[in-house]
Coordinates of C-alpha atoms in Angstrom, one line a residue:
X1 CA -50.0 -55.1 117.6
X2 CA -49.1 -56.1 114.1
X3 CA -51.7 -55.7 111.3
X4 CA -51.8 -55.7 107.6
X5 CA -53.8 -52.7 106.4
X6 CA -55.1 -51.4 103.1
X7 CA -53.4 -48.1 102.1
X8 CA -55.3 -45.1 103.4
X9 CA -54.0 -41.6 103.7
X10 CA -54.4 -39.4 106.7
X11 CA -54.5 -42.3 109.3
X12 CA -51.3 -41.2 111.0
X13 CA -49.6 -37.9 110.5
X14 CA -46.1 -39.4 110.2
X15 CA -44.5 -42.8 110.1
X16 CA -41.1 -44.4 110.3
X17 CA -40.1 -46.7 107.4
X18 CA -38.5 -49.7 109.1
X19 CA -37.8 -51.9 106.1
X20 CA -38.5 -52.7 102.5
X21 CA -38.9 -56.3 101.5
X22 CA -39.2 -57.9 98.0
X23 CA -40.7 -61.4 97.8
X24 CA -41.0 -63.8 95.0
X25 CA -37.7 -63.1 93.2
X26 CA -34.3 -64.6 93.1
X27 CA -31.3 -62.7 94.4
X28 CA -30.2 -61.1 91.2
X29 CA -33.7 -59.9 90.3
X30 CA -34.4 -58.6 93.8
X31 CA -31.2 -56.6 93.8
X32 CA -32.2 -54.9 90.5
X33 CA -35.7 -54.2 91.8
X34 CA -34.3 -52.6 95.0
X35 CA -32.0 -50.4 93.0
X36 CA -35.0 -49.2 91.0
X37 CA -37.4 -48.6 93.9
X38 CA -37.6 -44.9 94.9
X39 CA -38.8 -45.8 98.4
X40 CA -35.7 -48.0 98.9
X41 CA -33.4 -45.1 98.0
X42 CA -34.6 -42.8 100.9
X43 CA -31.9 -41.8 103.3
X44 CA -32.1 -42.3 107.0
X45 CA -33.6 -38.9 107.8
X46 CA -36.5 -39.3 105.3
X47 CA -37.2 -42.8 106.4
X48 CA -37.5 -41.6 110.0
X49 CA -40.1 -38.9 109.1
X50 CA -42.3 -40.2 106.3
X51 CA -45.8 -38.7 105.9
X52 CA -48.7 -41.0 104.9
X53 CA -49.2 -38.9 101.8
X54 CA -45.6 -39.4 100.7
X55 CA -45.8 -43.1 101.5
X56 CA -48.9 -43.3 99.3
X57 CA -47.1 -41.6 96.5
X58 CA -44.1 -44.0 96.6
X59 CA -46.4 -47.1 96.7
X60 CA -48.4 -45.9 93.7
X61 CA -45.2 -45.6 91.6
X62 CA -43.6 -48.8 93.0
X63 CA -45.4 -51.4 90.7
X64 CA -44.3 -49.5 87.6
X65 CA -40.7 -49.3 89.0
X66 CA -40.7 -53.0 89.8
X67 CA -42.0 -54.1 86.4
X68 CA -39.4 -51.9 84.6
X69 CA -36.7 -53.4 86.7
X70 CA -37.8 -56.9 85.7
X71 CA -37.9 -56.2 82.0
X72 CA -34.1 -56.8 81.6
X73 CA -34.7 -60.4 82.8
X74 CA -37.5 -60.9 80.2
X75 CA -40.5 -60.4 82.4
X76 CA -42.7 -57.6 81.1
X77 CA -46.1 -58.4 82.8
X78 CA -45.2 -59.1 86.4
X79 CA -47.9 -58.6 89.0
X80 CA -46.9 -56.4 92.0
X81 CA -48.9 -56.3 95.2
X82 CA -47.7 -53.7 97.9
X83 CA -48.5 -54.5 101.5
X84 CA -47.9 -52.6 104.7
X85 CA -47.1 -54.1 108.1
X86 CA -47.5 -51.6 110.9
X87 CA -46.0 -51.8 114.4
X88 CA -46.9 -48.5 116.1
X89 CA -45.4 -45.7 114.0
X90 CA -43.0 -48.1 112.2
X91 CA -44.0 -49.6 108.9
X92 CA -42.5 -52.4 106.8
X93 CA -43.4 -52.2 103.1
X94 CA -43.6 -55.6 101.4
X95 CA -43.8 -56.0 97.6
X96 CA -45.1 -59.4 96.6
X97 CA -44.1 -60.2 93.0
X98 CA -45.6 -62.8 90.7
X99 CA -43.4 -62.9 87.6
X100 CA -45.9 -64.4 85.1
X101 CA -44.9 -65.7 81.7
X102 CA -41.7 -64.3 80.3
X103 CA -41.0 -62.8 76.8
X104 CA -39.2 -65.4 74.7
X105 CA -37.1 -64.9 71.5
X106 CA -39.3 -65.7 68.6
X107 CA -37.1 -64.7 65.6
X108 CA -33.3 -64.4 65.7
X109 CA -31.3 -63.1 62.8
X110 CA -27.7 -62.5 63.8
X111 CA -24.9 -62.4 61.2
X112 CA -21.8 -60.8 59.8
X113 CA -21.5 -59.7 56.1
X114 CA -18.2 -59.4 54.4
X115 CA -14.9 -61.1 55.0
X116 CA -15.7 -61.7 58.7
X117 CA -18.4 -64.1 57.7
X118 CA -15.8 -66.8 57.0
X119 CA -13.8 -66.2 60.2
X120 CA -14.2 -69.4 62.4
X121 CA -13.8 -67.4 65.6
X122 CA -16.6 -65.0 64.7
X123 CA -18.8 -67.7 63.3
X124 CA -18.6 -69.5 66.7
X125 CA -19.6 -66.4 68.5
X126 CA -22.6 -65.9 66.2
X127 CA -23.6 -69.5 66.6
X128 CA -23.4 -69.2 70.4
X129 CA -25.4 -66.0 70.5
X130 CA -27.6 -65.7 73.6
X131 CA -30.4 -65.6 74.2
X132 CA -31.1 -68.3 71.6
X133 CA -34.4 -68.7 69.8
X134 CA -37.0 -69.9 72.2
X135 CA -35.1 -68.7 75.3
X136 CA -36.2 -66.0 77.7
X137 CA -35.2 -62.6 76.3
X138 CA -32.6 -61.6 78.9
X139 CA -31.3 -58.1 78.2
X140 CA -27.9 -58.8 79.9
X141 CA -27.2 -61.9 77.8
X142 CA -28.2 -60.0 74.6
X143 CA -25.9 -57.1 75.4
X144 CA -23.0 -59.4 76.4
X145 CA -23.3 -61.4 73.2
X146 CA -23.5 -58.3 71.1
X147 CA -20.5 -56.8 72.8
X148 CA -18.5 -60.0 72.5
X149 CA -19.0 -60.0 68.7
X150 CA -18.1 -56.3 68.4
X151 CA -15.0 -56.9 70.5
X152 CA -13.9 -59.9 68.5
X153 CA -14.3 -58.0 65.2
X154 CA -11.9 -55.4 66.6
X155 CA -9.5 -57.9 68.2
X156 CA -9.2 -59.8 64.9
X157 CA -8.5 -56.7 62.7
X158 CA -11.9 -56.0 61.1
X159 CA -11.5 -52.3 61.9
X160 CA -14.0 -51.2 59.2
X161 CA -16.8 -53.3 60.6
X162 CA -20.0 -51.4 61.4
X163 CA -23.2 -52.4 63.2
X164 CA -25.6 -51.9 60.3
X165 CA -28.7 -53.4 61.9
X166 CA -29.6 -53.6 65.5
X167 CA -33.3 -53.9 66.1
X168 CA -35.2 -55.7 68.9
X169 CA -39.0 -55.7 68.7
X170 CA -40.9 -56.9 71.7
X171 CA -44.6 -57.8 71.3
X172 CA -46.0 -57.9 74.8
X173 CA -49.3 -59.5 73.8
X174 CA -47.5 -62.4 72.1
X175 CA -44.8 -62.4 74.8
X176 CA -42.3 -62.5 71.9
X177 CA -39.1 -60.7 71.0
X178 CA -37.7 -60.5 67.4
X179 CA -33.9 -59.8 67.2
X180 CA -32.3 -58.4 64.0
X181 CA -28.5 -57.9 64.5
X182 CA -26.0 -57.6 61.6
X183 CA -22.5 -56.3 61.1
X184 CA -21.1 -55.1 57.8
X185 CA -17.4 -54.4 57.2
X186 CA -14.4 -54.6 55.0
X187 CA -11.4 -57.0 55.0
X188 CA -9.3 -58.2 57.9
X189 CA -6.3 -56.1 58.4
X190 CA -2.8 -57.5 59.0
X191 CA -0.2 -56.8 61.7
X192 CA 2.4 -54.4 60.7
X193 CA 5.8 -53.5 62.2
X194 CA 6.2 -52.7 65.9
X195 CA 8.0 -49.4 66.8
X196 CA 9.5 -49.0 70.3
X197 CA 9.8 -45.7 72.2
X198 CA 11.2 -44.8 75.6
X199 CA 13.8 -47.5 76.3
X200 CA 17.6 -47.2 76.8
X201 CA 18.6 -50.3 74.7
X202 CA 20.3 -50.7 71.4
X203 CA 18.1 -51.0 68.3
X204 CA 17.0 -54.4 67.5
X205 CA 17.0 -55.9 71.0
X206 CA 13.4 -55.6 71.9
X207 CA 12.3 -56.2 68.3
X208 CA 13.3 -59.8 68.8
X209 CA 10.4 -60.3 71.2
X210 CA 7.8 -59.4 68.6
X211 CA 5.9 -62.7 68.0
X212 CA 4.6 -61.9 64.6
X213 CA 5.9 -61.1 61.1
X214 CA 4.4 -58.1 59.3
X215 CA 1.7 -59.3 57.0
X216 CA 0.3 -61.9 59.4
X217 CA -3.5 -61.6 60.1
X218 CA -4.2 -59.2 62.9
X219 CA -4.8 -60.8 66.2
X220 CA -5.0 -59.0 69.5
X221 CA -3.7 -62.1 71.3
X222 CA -0.3 -61.4 69.6
X223 CA -0.2 -57.9 71.2
X224 CA -1.0 -59.3 74.6
X225 CA 1.8 -61.8 74.2
X226 CA 4.2 -59.1 73.4
X227 CA 3.0 -57.0 76.3
X228 CA 3.5 -60.0 78.7
X229 CA 7.0 -60.6 77.3
X230 CA 8.0 -57.0 77.9
X231 CA 6.5 -56.9 81.4
X232 CA 8.4 -60.1 82.3
X233 CA 11.7 -58.5 81.5
X234 CA 11.4 -56.3 84.6
X235 CA 13.0 -53.4 82.7
X236 CA 9.9 -51.2 82.7
X237 CA 7.4 -49.5 85.0
X238 CA 4.8 -49.2 82.2
X239 CA 4.2 -50.9 78.9
X240 CA 1.7 -49.6 76.4
X241 CA 0.8 -51.1 73.0
X242 CA -1.4 -49.1 70.7
X243 CA -2.5 -50.3 67.2
X244 CA -2.8 -47.5 64.7
X245 CA -5.3 -48.6 62.0
X246 CA -5.6 -45.0 60.7
X247 CA -1.8 -45.2 59.8
X248 CA -2.2 -48.6 58.0
X249 CA -0.5 -49.1 54.6
X250 CA -1.5 -52.0 52.4
X251 CA -3.9 -52.9 55.2
X252 CA -1.0 -53.5 57.6
X253 CA -1.6 -51.9 61.0
X254 CA 1.6 -50.5 62.7
X255 CA 1.9 -51.1 66.4
X256 CA 3.3 -48.3 68.6
X257 CA 5.0 -49.5 71.8
X258 CA 5.6 -46.9 74.5
X259 CA 7.8 -47.9 77.4
X260 CA 8.7 -46.2 80.8
X261 CA 11.9 -47.6 82.3
X262 CA 11.9 -48.8 85.9
X263 CA 14.5 -47.8 88.5
X264 CA 17.7 -49.3 87.3
X265 CA 19.1 -50.6 90.6
X266 CA 17.2 -52.3 93.5
X267 CA 18.7 -52.6 97.0
X268 CA 16.9 -54.4 99.8
X269 CA 17.9 -55.6 103.3
X270 CA 15.9 -57.0 106.2
X271 CA 15.6 -59.2 109.2
X272 CA 13.6 -62.4 108.5
X273 CA 12.3 -65.5 110.3
X274 CA 11.2 -68.8 108.8
X275 CA 10.1 -71.8 110.9
X276 CA 12.3 -74.0 108.6
X277 CA 15.3 -71.7 108.4
X278 CA 15.2 -69.9 111.8
X279 CA 16.0 -66.3 112.4
X280 CA 18.3 -64.5 110.0
X281 CA 19.1 -61.5 107.9
X282 CA 18.9 -61.0 104.1
X283 CA 20.3 -58.6 101.6
X284 CA 19.8 -58.2 97.8
X285 CA 21.3 -56.1 95.1
X286 CA 19.8 -56.3 91.6
X287 CA 20.8 -54.4 88.5
X288 CA 17.9 -54.4 86.1
X289 CA 20.1 -53.7 83.2
X290 CA 23.9 -53.4 83.1
X291 CA 24.3 -52.0 79.6
X292 CA 22.5 -51.2 76.3
X293 CA 22.4 -54.9 75.5
X294 CA 20.1 -55.6 78.4
X295 CA 22.3 -57.7 80.6
X296 CA 21.3 -58.2 84.2
X297 CA 23.2 -58.9 87.5
X298 CA 22.1 -60.1 90.9
X299 CA 23.6 -60.7 94.3
X300 CA 21.4 -62.3 96.9
X301 CA 22.5 -63.1 100.5
X302 CA 20.4 -65.0 103.1
X303 CA 22.0 -65.9 106.5
X304 CA 19.9 -67.8 109.0
X305 CA 20.2 -70.2 111.9
X306 CA 19.7 -73.5 110.0
X307 CA 19.9 -72.6 106.3
X308 CA 22.1 -69.9 104.6
X309 CA 23.0 -69.2 101.0
X310 CA 24.7 -66.7 98.8
X311 CA 23.8 -66.4 95.1
X312 CA 25.4 -64.4 92.4
X313 CA 24.0 -64.4 88.8
X314 CA 24.6 -62.7 85.5
X315 CA 21.9 -62.9 82.8
X316 CA 22.1 -62.2 79.1
X317 CA 18.9 -61.8 77.0
X318 CA 17.9 -64.8 74.9
X319 CA 14.9 -63.6 72.9
X320 CA 15.2 -65.8 69.8
X321 CA 13.2 -69.0 69.6
X322 CA 11.8 -68.8 73.2
X323 CA 11.7 -65.6 75.3
X324 CA 14.2 -66.1 78.2
X325 CA 17.8 -65.7 79.4
X326 CA 21.2 -67.2 79.3
X327 CA 22.6 -67.2 82.8
X328 CA 25.8 -68.0 84.6
X329 CA 25.6 -68.3 88.4
X330 CA 27.5 -69.2 91.5
X331 CA 26.0 -70.3 94.8
X332 CA 27.3 -71.2 98.2
X333 CA 25.0 -72.9 100.7
X334 CA 25.1 -74.3 104.2
X335 CA 22.2 -76.3 105.8
X336 CA 21.7 -78.1 109.1
X337 CA 19.5 -81.2 108.9
X338 CA 19.0 -82.6 112.4
X339 CA 22.6 -82.1 113.5
X340 CA 24.0 -83.2 110.0
X341 CA 25.6 -80.2 108.3
X342 CA 25.8 -79.9 104.5
X343 CA 27.9 -77.3 102.7
X344 CA 28.3 -76.9 99.0
X345 CA 29.5 -74.6 96.3
X346 CA 27.8 -74.7 92.8
X347 CA 28.5 -73.2 89.4
X348 CA 25.7 -73.2 86.8
X349 CA 25.1 -72.3 83.2
X350 CA 21.4 -72.2 82.2
X351 CA 19.0 -71.2 79.5
X352 CA 15.5 -70.3 80.5
X353 CA 12.4 -69.6 78.4
X354 CA 8.7 -69.4 78.2
X355 CA 6.5 -71.5 76.0
X356 CA 2.7 -70.9 76.2
X357 CA 2.0 -71.4 79.9
X358 CA 5.2 -73.2 80.6
X359 CA 8.3 -71.7 82.3
X360 CA 11.3 -73.8 81.2
X361 CA 14.9 -74.1 82.4
X362 CA 17.8 -76.2 81.1
X363 CA 21.2 -76.1 82.7
X364 CA 24.5 -77.7 83.4
X365 CA 25.6 -77.8 87.1
X366 CA 28.9 -78.3 88.8
X367 CA 28.7 -78.9 92.5
X368 CA 31.1 -79.8 95.3
X369 CA 29.5 -80.7 98.6
X370 CA 31.0 -81.4 102.0
X371 CA 28.8 -83.1 104.6
X372 CA 28.9 -84.9 108.0
X373 CA 29.4 -88.6 107.9
X374 CA 29.3 -91.4 110.5
X375 CA 32.7 -92.5 111.9
X376 CA 32.5 -95.3 114.6
X377 CA 29.9 -94.3 117.1
X378 CA 29.8 -90.6 116.4
X379 CA 29.3 -87.9 113.7
X380 CA 32.9 -87.2 112.8
X381 CA 34.5 -87.2 109.4
X382 CA 33.5 -85.1 106.5
X383 CA 32.5 -86.6 103.2
X384 CA 33.0 -84.9 99.9
X385 CA 31.2 -85.4 96.6
X386 CA 31.6 -83.8 93.2
X387 CA 28.6 -83.8 90.9
X388 CA 28.4 -82.7 87.3
X389 CA 24.9 -83.0 85.9
X390 CA 22.5 -81.5 83.3
X391 CA 19.1 -80.6 84.6
X392 CA 15.7 -79.8 83.2
X393 CA 13.0 -77.9 85.1
X394 CA 9.5 -77.0 83.9
X395 CA 6.5 -75.3 85.6
X396 CA 3.0 -74.9 84.3
X397 CA 0.3 -72.8 86.0
X398 CA -3.2 -71.8 85.2
X399 CA -5.3 -69.7 87.6
X400 CA -7.9 -66.9 87.6
X401 CA -5.8 -64.8 90.0
X402 CA -2.0 -65.1 90.7
X403 CA -2.2 -63.9 94.3
X404 CA -5.6 -65.2 95.6
X405 CA -6.8 -67.8 93.1
X406 CA -10.4 -69.2 93.3
X407 CA -9.5 -71.6 90.6
X408 CA -5.9 -72.8 90.1
X409 CA -3.9 -75.7 88.8
X410 CA -0.1 -76.0 88.8
X411 CA 2.5 -78.6 87.9
X412 CA 6.3 -78.6 88.5
X413 CA 8.7 -81.1 87.0
X414 CA 12.4 -81.5 87.8
X415 CA 14.8 -83.9 86.1
X416 CA 18.5 -84.4 86.9
X417 CA 21.0 -86.9 85.5
X418 CA 24.6 -87.1 86.8
X419 CA 27.2 -89.1 84.9
X420 CA 30.9 -90.0 85.3
X421 CA 31.3 -89.2 81.6
X422 CA 31.1 -85.6 82.5
X423 CA 33.3 -85.9 85.6
X424 CA 30.6 -86.7 88.3
X425 CA 31.6 -88.9 91.2
X426 CA 28.1 -90.5 91.1
X427 CA 25.9 -91.7 88.3
X428 CA 22.3 -91.0 89.0
X429 CA 18.9 -90.1 87.5
X430 CA 16.4 -88.2 89.6
X431 CA 12.9 -87.1 88.9
X432 CA 10.6 -85.0 91.0
X433 CA 7.0 -83.9 90.3
X434 CA 4.7 -81.6 92.3
X435 CA 1.0 -80.8 91.6
X436 CA -1.3 -78.2 93.2
X437 CA -5.0 -77.8 92.8
X438 CA -7.2 -75.0 94.2
X439 CA -11.0 -74.7 93.9
X440 CA -13.4 -72.3 95.5
X441 CA -16.6 -73.6 97.1
X442 CA -18.9 -70.7 97.2
X443 CA -17.7 -67.2 98.0
X444 CA -15.8 -67.9 101.2
X445 CA -14.4 -71.4 101.0
X446 CA -11.6 -73.0 99.1
X447 CA -10.1 -76.5 98.8
X448 CA -6.3 -76.7 98.4
X449 CA -4.8 -80.0 97.4
X450 CA -1.1 -80.7 96.9
X451 CA 0.9 -83.8 96.0
X452 CA 4.7 -84.4 95.5
X453 CA 6.4 -87.5 94.1
X454 CA 10.1 -88.2 93.5
X455 CA 12.5 -91.0 92.8
X456 CA 16.2 -91.6 92.4
X457 CA 17.9 -94.3 90.3
X458 CA 21.5 -95.0 91.2
X459 CA 23.8 -97.9 92.1
X460 CA 25.8 -95.4 94.3
X461 CA 23.0 -93.8 96.3
X462 CA 25.1 -93.9 99.5
X463 CA 27.6 -91.5 97.8
X464 CA 24.9 -88.9 97.0
X465 CA 25.2 -85.9 99.2
X466 CA 22.3 -84.7 101.4
X467 CA 21.3 -81.9 98.9
X468 CA 20.4 -84.5 96.3
X469 CA 18.4 -86.8 98.6
X470 CA 14.7 -86.7 99.4
X471 CA 13.3 -85.5 102.7
X472 CA 9.9 -84.6 104.0
X473 CA 8.6 -82.5 106.8
X474 CA 8.4 -78.7 107.4
X475 CA 6.3 -75.7 106.3
X476 CA 5.8 -76.8 102.6
X477 CA 5.8 -80.5 103.1
X478 CA 4.3 -82.4 106.1
X479 CA 3.4 -79.9 108.7
X480 CA 3.6 -81.0 112.3
X481 CA 7.2 -82.2 111.7
X482 CA 10.4 -80.4 111.7
X483 CA 12.2 -79.3 108.5
X484 CA 13.5 -82.4 106.7
X485 CA 12.7 -84.5 109.8
X486 CA 11.1 -87.3 107.8
X487 CA 13.5 -89.6 105.9
X488 CA 15.5 -92.8 106.0
X489 CA 17.2 -93.4 109.3
X490 CA 19.8 -96.0 110.3
X491 CA 18.1 -97.0 113.5
X492 CA 21.4 -96.5 115.4
X493 CA 22.3 -93.7 117.7
X494 CA 25.5 -91.7 117.3
X495 CA 27.2 -89.0 119.3
X496 CA 26.9 -85.6 117.6
X497 CA 30.0 -83.7 116.4
X498 CA 30.0 -81.4 119.4
X499 CA 29.7 -84.4 121.8
X500 CA 26.6 -83.1 123.5
X501 CA 23.8 -85.1 121.9
X502 CA 23.0 -88.7 121.0
X503 CA 21.1 -88.7 117.7
X504 CA 19.6 -91.0 115.1
X505 CA 20.4 -88.8 112.1
X506 CA 18.1 -88.6 109.0
X507 CA 20.1 -89.7 105.9
X508 CA 17.3 -89.0 103.4
X509 CA 15.7 -91.4 101.0
X510 CA 15.7 -92.6 97.4
X511 CA 12.0 -91.9 97.0
X512 CA 9.5 -89.3 98.1
X513 CA 5.7 -89.2 98.4
X514 CA 3.8 -86.3 100.0
X515 CA 0.1 -85.3 99.9
X516 CA -1.9 -82.5 101.5
X517 CA -5.6 -81.6 101.8
X518 CA -6.7 -78.3 103.2
X519 CA -10.1 -76.6 103.6
X520 CA -10.0 -72.8 104.0
X521 CA -12.9 -70.5 105.2
X522 CA -12.7 -66.7 105.0
X523 CA -14.6 -65.0 107.9
X524 CA -14.0 -61.6 106.4
X525 CA -12.5 -60.5 103.0
X526 CA -9.1 -60.4 104.8
X527 CA -9.1 -62.9 107.6
X528 CA -9.8 -66.6 107.6
X529 CA -8.9 -70.0 109.0
X530 CA -8.0 -73.5 107.7
X531 CA -8.0 -77.1 108.7
X532 CA -5.6 -79.5 107.0
X533 CA -4.0 -82.9 107.0
X534 CA -0.6 -83.7 105.5
X535 CA 1.0 -87.1 105.0
X536 CA 4.2 -88.4 103.4
X537 CA 7.5 -90.2 103.6
X538 CA 11.0 -90.2 102.2
X539 CA 12.3 -93.8 102.1
X540 CA 14.6 -96.4 100.5
X541 CA 12.9 -99.8 100.8
X542 CA 9.9 -99.5 103.1
X543 CA 7.3 -96.8 102.9
X544 CA 6.0 -95.7 106.3
X545 CA 3.7 -92.8 106.0
X546 CA 3.9 -90.0 108.6
X547 CA 0.7 -87.9 109.2
X548 CA 0.4 -84.3 110.5
X549 CA -2.9 -82.5 111.3
X550 CA -3.6 -79.0 112.3
X551 CA -5.4 -75.7 112.0
X552 CA -4.2 -72.3 110.8
X553 CA -4.9 -68.6 110.5
X554 CA -5.1 -67.0 107.0
X555 CA -4.4 -63.3 106.3
X556 CA -4.7 -61.8 102.9
X557 CA -2.2 -59.0 103.5
X558 CA -1.3 -56.2 101.2
X559 CA 2.0 -57.9 100.3
X560 CA 0.4 -61.4 99.7
X561 CA -1.0 -64.4 101.6
X562 CA 0.3 -65.1 105.1
X563 CA -0.3 -68.5 106.6
X564 CA 0.2 -69.3 110.3
X565 CA -0.3 -72.9 111.2
X566 CA -0.2 -75.0 114.3
X567 CA 0.2 -78.7 113.5
X568 CA 0.9 -81.9 115.3
X569 CA 2.6 -85.0 113.9
X570 CA 0.9 -88.3 114.7
X571 CA 4.0 -90.5 114.2
X572 CA 5.0 -91.0 117.8
X573 CA 4.5 -89.7 121.3
X574 CA 7.5 -87.5 121.1
X575 CA 5.9 -85.2 118.5
X576 CA 4.9 -81.9 119.8
X577 CA 2.8 -79.0 118.5
X578 CA 4.7 -77.0 115.9
X579 CA 4.3 -73.5 114.5
X580 CA 4.6 -73.0 110.7
X581 CA 4.7 -69.6 109.1
X582 CA 4.6 -69.2 105.3
X583 CA 4.4 -66.0 103.2
X584 CA 3.7 -66.3 99.5
X585 CA 1.2 -67.4 96.9
X586 CA -0.7 -70.6 97.2
X587 CA 0.0 -71.8 93.7

């Protein structure tokens, strides 16, 4: 029989503490109270054998512990009522809390004396100090605001700044808090020269990456930018930047950069499978640096059932103007698109760089492509096209986590322009844009949206080879359809090159439009599921959308996200359930 009893010692010789409950508080407050309650910290053995005298002791101390745990939230006069619910020898202790009126900020004097008073960044932090006058005196907000100003003073080079006044006076009777907080300091220091240690390169190479000139106002963001540039080089296992204000001369702070080189050569090989490319093998040899001038070399081989390529590349540092690389490359590729085979060889000369959050690439490409064409009633003769075109590629990303973003936004732009003036067989202009959006809904759900648009302007579109046309369908396009299954078709059937099949081949389209919406739910921190719908088409004159729907399994593996999807295309009765496997980041 359950009953609520007043506390009385000696009623039962021993009890078992079944649970401790806290009522009347939000989740954050309740968690802080639980962490402060002595009775909540008892281990299993002590909970199982708790005397009435000991229980009485814990309950006498509990109201004080609860009130102290609520003070950081601005509540100094909470009323705490302990209750006991008995069920045989088991007891549940309940603390009913009435918060009462909070302590509010009555007087607020926060400021910076000296040169920092005129700094707009610091002035903004002082103006946004929390808790503001009239607000509940929340200790966490106070400490966070104070730490943000101290951190900003250091990040912006006010190394002599000192917290000269830091007083908080709480008057319980008036339920008021008076805050007096001031910093006093000297001038803002400047950035000095950067010195590099622990690298194998010739003097002056890495110095080109330094984004400041000695004498510029000190800004920690400049150091972070240099650290990011050095990390992106992939030369080093560790990069450490240390300002040395005690070594400053003429108020210029030297920056010491200590580097630990990575392994110079990387070799990898493996067996792979992709639902777009089929089963295959891959191998890669990368030389992180070839010489003291920091040149790089790469050979990458991927051989698979439906899509194979071999890439060789040589890169030369290009650290002036924009951090990046000059590169010359050669690539050979073969791809099967629904019984149409495309083979090409390509030479390229490119210049890459980073500007703010943009990754940029400009290049000149020379491509010769051989592909199956229609002859009579069968796939027979080969067609050849030579293309010479400049290209521009840009990618922008912003996310809170590169691997598993809860908030992310990405944009990719690709522009190509072939012209006979450079020796191209076809004059064309092509633009493709892709956008991605990721947003968390609570702790376990995410919405993932994707859209892709493309268009080609050419009076000689029929002469464009398959690699330069638009297709839809596959793992990263419209799921539920085969790789590049969606595109312009002739509506006529032809005998395949091997004479075994009658096909209506996909010739690709001038234009492309694809959209995808997905909702993901994580059942555990590692495993989850998703529901999605994809739609799109690649067409010449008439847009006919194809839709695929499905569900998938999500695994946040140690090497990155793994997505396994089952999808069905709704285009016609011949569509079957398809498996799609993708490994890699969402953004």
